């Protein structure tokens, strides 16, 4: 009987803890694209108008931006982004596998994108150091121009 009492007390303590795990989810629903100079390989400051093709997503990057977080469409496996300035136009089309998971029953569903790869791009060169969108990877795509 004493063991049953200890087990019940333990279950009550565990069930009464109000632990909010939603903030500890490492998944991201966007990829990080970093701009690099093709000659020096150093990060490059840019200013672009960025548009997600077939989407209302559009915003301006200030002229001292070195990276951008780009949202990926979880209802598709391909997203295309257009980068326009007064003197240039670039495109990047990415392929990926969206994965939905329930991190915690009290939290909203979590989305991560796996197997990031390029379909096409018009920058001089492109590298993918991180094929998964999570907080442990600081850059998913590096574009060189």
Coordinates of C-alpha atoms in Angstrom, one line a residue:
X1 CA 0.0 0.0 0.0
X2 CA 2.9 2.3 0.8
X3 CA 4.3 1.8 -2.7
X4 CA 1.0 2.7 -4.3
X5 CA 0.9 5.9 -2.3
X6 CA 4.3 6.9 -3.4
X7 CA 3.5 6.1 -7.1
X8 CA 0.3 8.2 -6.8
X9 CA 2.1 11.1 -5.2
X10 CA 4.7 10.9 -8.0
X11 CA 2.1 11.0 -10.7
X12 CA 0.3 13.9 -9.1
X13 CA 3.6 15.9 -9.0
X14 CA 4.4 15.1 -12.6
X15 CA 0.9 16.0 -13.8
X16 CA 0.8 19.3 -11.9
X17 CA 4.0 20.6 -13.3
X18 CA 3.2 23.3 -15.9
X19 CA 6.2 22.9 -18.2
X20 CA 6.0 24.9 -21.4
X21 CA 8.1 23.1 -24.0
X22 CA 7.0 25.1 -27.0
X23 CA 10.0 27.5 -26.8
X24 CA 12.5 24.6 -26.9
X25 CA 11.5 23.3 -30.3
X26 CA 14.6 23.5 -32.6
X27 CA 12.7 23.3 -35.9
X28 CA 12.4 26.3 -38.2
X29 CA 9.9 26.9 -41.0
X30 CA 12.4 29.0 -42.9
X31 CA 15.9 28.7 -44.4
X32 CA 18.8 31.1 -43.9
X33 CA 20.4 32.4 -47.1
X34 CA 23.8 34.2 -46.7
X35 CA 25.3 36.5 -49.3
X36 CA 29.1 36.1 -50.0
X37 CA 31.6 37.8 -52.2
X38 CA 32.8 35.4 -55.0
X39 CA 36.4 36.6 -54.9
X40 CA 37.1 37.0 -51.2
X41 CA 34.5 34.5 -49.9
X42 CA 33.7 37.0 -47.1
X43 CA 30.1 37.9 -46.2
X44 CA 28.7 40.6 -48.5
X45 CA 26.4 43.5 -47.7
X46 CA 23.6 43.7 -50.1
X47 CA 20.3 45.5 -50.7
X48 CA 17.5 43.6 -52.5
X49 CA 13.8 43.5 -53.0
X50 CA 13.0 39.9 -52.2
X51 CA 9.9 38.2 -53.6
X52 CA 8.7 34.6 -53.2
X53 CA 7.4 33.6 -56.6
X54 CA 3.7 32.7 -56.6
X55 CA 3.3 34.2 -53.2
X56 CA 2.4 37.6 -51.6
X57 CA 5.7 37.4 -49.7
X58 CA 7.7 40.5 -50.6
X59 CA 10.1 42.7 -48.6
X60 CA 13.1 44.9 -48.9
X61 CA 16.5 44.1 -47.5
X62 CA 18.5 47.1 -46.4
X63 CA 21.8 47.8 -48.1
X64 CA 23.8 46.4 -45.2
X65 CA 22.1 43.0 -45.0
X66 CA 24.4 39.9 -45.1
X67 CA 21.7 37.3 -44.8
X68 CA 18.0 36.7 -45.1
X69 CA 15.5 34.3 -43.6
X70 CA 13.3 32.9 -46.4
X71 CA 10.0 31.1 -45.6
X72 CA 9.5 27.8 -47.3
X73 CA 6.0 26.7 -48.4
X74 CA 5.0 23.6 -46.3
X75 CA 2.3 22.8 -48.8
X76 CA 4.8 22.3 -51.7
X77 CA 8.3 20.8 -52.2
X78 CA 9.7 23.7 -54.2
X79 CA 10.0 27.5 -53.6
X80 CA 11.4 30.1 -55.9
X81 CA 12.8 33.4 -54.6
X82 CA 13.6 36.5 -56.7
X83 CA 16.3 39.1 -55.6
X84 CA 16.1 42.4 -57.4
X85 CA 18.1 45.6 -57.1
X86 CA 18.6 48.6 -59.4
X87 CA 21.5 46.8 -61.2
X88 CA 20.8 43.1 -60.8
X89 CA 18.3 40.3 -60.8
X90 CA 18.9 36.8 -59.3
X91 CA 16.8 33.8 -58.7
X92 CA 17.1 30.8 -56.4
X93 CA 14.7 27.8 -56.7
X94 CA 15.0 25.3 -53.8
X95 CA 13.6 21.8 -53.4
X96 CA 12.9 20.3 -49.9
X97 CA 10.9 17.8 -48.0
X98 CA 8.5 19.3 -45.4
X99 CA 8.1 17.3 -42.2
X100 CA 5.4 18.0 -39.7
X101 CA 5.7 16.8 -36.1
X102 CA 4.1 17.3 -32.8
X103 CA 6.8 18.5 -30.4
X104 CA 4.5 18.7 -27.4
X105 CA 0.7 18.1 -27.3
X106 CA 0.3 21.6 -25.8
X107 CA 2.2 23.3 -28.7
X108 CA 1.3 24.0 -32.3
X109 CA 2.5 21.5 -34.9
X110 CA 6.2 21.9 -35.7
X111 CA 7.5 22.1 -39.3
X112 CA 11.1 21.4 -40.4
X113 CA 12.4 21.1 -44.0
X114 CA 14.7 18.3 -44.9
X115 CA 17.0 17.6 -47.8
X116 CA 17.3 21.2 -49.0
X117 CA 18.7 21.3 -52.5
X118 CA 18.8 23.6 -55.5
X119 CA 16.7 23.2 -58.6
X120 CA 18.3 26.2 -60.2
X121 CA 20.0 29.5 -59.4
X122 CA 21.4 32.5 -61.3
X123 CA 24.0 33.7 -58.7
X124 CA 27.6 32.9 -59.8
X125 CA 27.9 30.1 -57.3
X126 CA 25.9 28.4 -54.5
X127 CA 26.7 26.2 -51.5
X128 CA 24.4 24.4 -49.1
X129 CA 26.2 23.9 -45.8
X130 CA 22.9 23.0 -43.9
X131 CA 20.3 20.7 -45.6
X132 CA 17.9 20.9 -42.6
X133 CA 16.1 23.9 -41.2
X134 CA 16.8 23.9 -37.5
X135 CA 18.3 26.3 -34.9
X136 CA 21.5 24.2 -34.7
X137 CA 22.4 25.3 -38.3
X138 CA 23.2 29.0 -38.7
X139 CA 23.2 29.1 -42.5
X140 CA 21.4 26.8 -45.0
X141 CA 22.5 28.4 -48.3
X142 CA 25.5 30.6 -49.3
X143 CA 25.2 32.5 -52.5
X144 CA 28.3 33.9 -54.2
X145 CA 28.4 36.8 -56.6

